């Protein structure tokens, strides 16, 4: 049925979460990524 544990976990996660929960998770990931890259950019500018 499933070829790997990763596929099984993706399937289980998709079934157990609502679309709003998934959007919230991805929005949080995007905010963290922007903060990390912004801090890196600021640090590089401060060094130069």
mmCIF file of N, CA and C in Angstrom:
data_model
loop_
_atom_site.group_PDB
_atom_site.id
_atom_site.type_symbol
_atom_site.label_atom_id
_atom_site.label_comp_id
_atom_site.label_asym_id
_atom_site.label_seq_id
_atom_site.Cartn_x
_atom_site.Cartn_y
_atom_site.Cartn_z
ATOM 1 N N UNK A 1 0.830 -1.191 0.000
ATOM 2 C CA UNK A 1 0.000 0.000 0.000
ATOM 3 C C UNK A 1 0.878 1.260 0.000
ATOM 4 N N UNK A 2 1.746 1.409 0.987
ATOM 5 C CA UNK A 2 2.680 2.528 1.038
ATOM 6 C C UNK A 2 4.079 1.978 0.834
ATOM 7 N N UNK A 3 4.886 2.696 0.050
ATOM 8 C CA UNK A 3 6.212 2.193 -0.257
ATOM 9 C C UNK A 3 7.234 2.521 0.827
ATOM 10 N N UNK A 4 6.959 3.509 1.645
ATOM 11 C CA UNK A 4 7.928 3.860 2.672
ATOM 12 C C UNK A 4 7.223 4.449 3.883
ATOM 13 N N UNK A 5 7.970 4.511 4.957
ATOM 14 C CA UNK A 5 7.444 5.112 6.183
ATOM 15 C C UNK A 5 7.150 6.598 5.978
ATOM 16 N N UNK A 6 7.984 7.274 5.187
ATOM 17 C CA UNK A 6 7.775 8.700 4.925
ATOM 18 C C UNK A 6 6.429 8.939 4.237
ATOM 19 N N UNK A 7 6.091 8.101 3.271
ATOM 20 C CA UNK A 7 4.799 8.241 2.595
ATOM 21 C C UNK A 7 3.652 7.996 3.567
ATOM 22 N N UNK A 8 3.801 7.023 4.433
ATOM 23 C CA UNK A 8 2.763 6.738 5.437
ATOM 24 C C UNK A 8 2.589 7.936 6.370
ATOM 25 N N UNK A 9 3.701 8.528 6.781
ATOM 26 C CA UNK A 9 3.626 9.675 7.685
ATOM 27 C C UNK A 9 2.970 10.872 7.000
ATOM 28 N N UNK A 10 3.297 11.119 5.722
ATOM 29 C CA UNK A 10 2.653 12.206 4.976
ATOM 30 C C UNK A 10 1.150 11.978 4.878
ATOM 31 N N UNK A 11 0.765 10.751 4.612
ATOM 32 C CA UNK A 11 -0.656 10.423 4.505
ATOM 33 C C UNK A 11 -1.357 10.649 5.834
ATOM 34 N N UNK A 12 -0.757 10.171 6.920
ATOM 35 C CA UNK A 12 -1.361 10.342 8.241
ATOM 36 C C UNK A 12 -1.478 11.814 8.608
ATOM 37 N N UNK A 13 -0.451 12.607 8.284
ATOM 38 C CA UNK A 13 -0.472 14.028 8.591
ATOM 39 C C UNK A 13 -1.550 14.742 7.789
ATOM 40 N N UNK A 14 -1.699 14.390 6.530
ATOM 41 C CA UNK A 14 -2.705 15.029 5.678
ATOM 42 C C UNK A 14 -4.110 14.724 6.170
ATOM 43 N N UNK A 15 -4.322 13.536 6.685
ATOM 44 C CA UNK A 15 -5.649 13.156 7.154
ATOM 45 C C UNK A 15 -5.967 13.831 8.486
ATOM 46 N N UNK A 16 -4.962 14.009 9.346
ATOM 47 C CA UNK A 16 -5.231 14.468 10.705
ATOM 48 C C UNK A 16 -5.254 15.982 10.861
ATOM 49 N N UNK A 17 -4.787 16.758 9.870
ATOM 50 C CA UNK A 17 -4.764 18.203 10.009
ATOM 51 C C UNK A 17 -5.741 18.866 9.053
ATOM 52 N N UNK A 18 -6.258 20.007 9.493
ATOM 53 C CA UNK A 18 -7.191 20.750 8.652
ATOM 54 C C UNK A 18 -6.399 21.675 7.730
ATOM 55 N N UNK A 19 -7.016 22.146 6.666
ATOM 56 C CA UNK A 19 -6.323 23.086 5.772
ATOM 57 C C UNK A 19 -5.849 24.353 6.505
ATOM 58 N N UNK A 20 -6.635 24.817 7.469
ATOM 59 C CA UNK A 20 -6.231 26.011 8.217
ATOM 60 C C UNK A 20 -4.975 25.743 9.047
ATOM 61 N N UNK A 21 -4.878 24.558 9.636
ATOM 62 C CA UNK A 21 -3.685 24.206 10.402
ATOM 63 C C UNK A 21 -2.468 24.143 9.499
ATOM 64 N N UNK A 22 -2.629 23.581 8.307
ATOM 65 C CA UNK A 22 -1.508 23.499 7.372
ATOM 66 C C UNK A 22 -1.060 24.882 6.924
ATOM 67 N N UNK A 23 -2.019 25.776 6.641
ATOM 68 C CA UNK A 23 -1.673 27.138 6.232
ATOM 69 C C UNK A 23 -0.968 27.880 7.358
ATOM 70 N N UNK A 24 -1.424 27.697 8.579
ATOM 71 C CA UNK A 24 -0.786 28.332 9.727
ATOM 72 C C UNK A 24 0.643 27.835 9.894
ATOM 73 N N UNK A 25 0.844 26.537 9.722
ATOM 74 C CA UNK A 25 2.183 25.970 9.836
ATOM 75 C C UNK A 25 3.107 26.556 8.776
ATOM 76 N N UNK A 26 2.658 26.623 7.528
ATOM 77 C CA UNK A 26 3.501 27.151 6.463
ATOM 78 C C UNK A 26 3.726 28.649 6.611
ATOM 79 N N UNK A 27 2.743 29.377 7.133
ATOM 80 C CA UNK A 27 2.935 30.806 7.380
ATOM 81 C C UNK A 27 3.995 31.019 8.465
ATOM 82 N N UNK A 28 3.963 30.201 9.510
ATOM 83 C CA UNK A 28 4.971 30.300 10.570
ATOM 84 C C UNK A 28 6.357 29.973 10.030
ATOM 85 N N UNK A 29 6.454 28.968 9.184
ATOM 86 C CA UNK A 29 7.737 28.612 8.576
ATOM 87 C C UNK A 29 8.255 29.772 7.727
ATOM 88 N N UNK A 30 7.372 30.407 6.973
ATOM 89 C CA UNK A 30 7.772 31.533 6.133
ATOM 90 C C UNK A 30 8.273 32.702 6.980
ATOM 91 N N UNK A 31 7.592 32.994 8.076
ATOM 92 C CA UNK A 31 8.005 34.090 8.954
ATOM 93 C C UNK A 31 9.377 33.812 9.558
ATOM 94 N N UNK A 32 9.586 32.588 10.017
ATOM 95 C CA UNK A 32 10.885 32.220 10.587
ATOM 96 C C UNK A 32 11.979 32.314 9.535
ATOM 97 N N UNK A 33 11.702 31.848 8.320
ATOM 98 C CA UNK A 33 12.699 31.904 7.253
ATOM 99 C C UNK A 33 13.065 33.353 6.926
ATOM 100 N N UNK A 34 12.075 34.221 6.832
ATOM 101 C CA UNK A 34 12.348 35.632 6.549
ATOM 102 C C UNK A 34 13.168 36.242 7.682
ATOM 103 N N UNK A 35 12.848 35.911 8.923
ATOM 104 C CA UNK A 35 13.597 36.447 10.062
ATOM 105 C C UNK A 35 15.049 35.963 10.038
ATOM 106 N N UNK A 36 15.262 34.694 9.749
ATOM 107 C CA UNK A 36 16.624 34.151 9.718
ATOM 108 C C UNK A 36 17.429 34.793 8.590
ATOM 109 N N UNK A 37 16.868 34.844 7.389
ATOM 110 C CA UNK A 37 17.603 35.432 6.280
ATOM 111 C C UNK A 37 17.787 36.939 6.463
ATOM 112 N N UNK A 38 16.826 37.597 7.075
ATOM 113 C CA UNK A 38 16.986 39.022 7.379
ATOM 114 C C UNK A 38 18.111 39.256 8.371
ATOM 115 N N UNK A 39 18.195 38.418 9.384
ATOM 116 C CA UNK A 39 19.276 38.543 10.369
ATOM 117 C C UNK A 39 20.633 38.275 9.717
ATOM 118 N N UNK A 40 20.702 37.284 8.836
ATOM 119 C CA UNK A 40 21.948 37.015 8.127
ATOM 120 C C UNK A 40 22.343 38.200 7.251
ATOM 121 N N UNK A 41 21.388 38.759 6.559
ATOM 122 C CA UNK A 41 21.667 39.917 5.696
ATOM 123 C C UNK A 41 22.166 41.080 6.539
ATOM 124 N N UNK A 42 21.489 41.352 7.642
ATOM 125 C CA UNK A 42 21.897 42.437 8.529
ATOM 126 C C UNK A 42 23.302 42.207 9.075
ATOM 127 N N UNK A 43 23.624 40.968 9.465
ATOM 128 C CA UNK A 43 24.936 40.648 10.006
ATOM 129 C C UNK A 43 26.025 40.857 8.949
ATOM 130 N N UNK A 44 25.739 40.448 7.722
ATOM 131 C CA UNK A 44 26.726 40.631 6.643
ATOM 132 C C UNK A 44 26.931 42.123 6.358
ATOM 133 N N UNK A 45 25.853 42.897 6.361
ATOM 134 C CA UNK A 45 25.968 44.329 6.131
ATOM 135 C C UNK A 45 26.739 45.000 7.261
ATOM 136 N N UNK A 46 26.545 44.546 8.504
ATOM 137 C CA UNK A 46 27.231 45.132 9.641
ATOM 138 C C UNK A 46 28.726 44.841 9.602
ATOM 139 N N UNK A 47 29.107 43.685 9.054
ATOM 140 C CA UNK A 47 30.525 43.340 8.956
ATOM 141 C C UNK A 47 31.237 44.127 7.869
ATOM 142 N N UNK A 48 30.503 44.451 6.834
ATOM 143 C CA UNK A 48 31.121 45.085 5.666
ATOM 144 C C UNK A 48 31.171 46.541 5.734
#
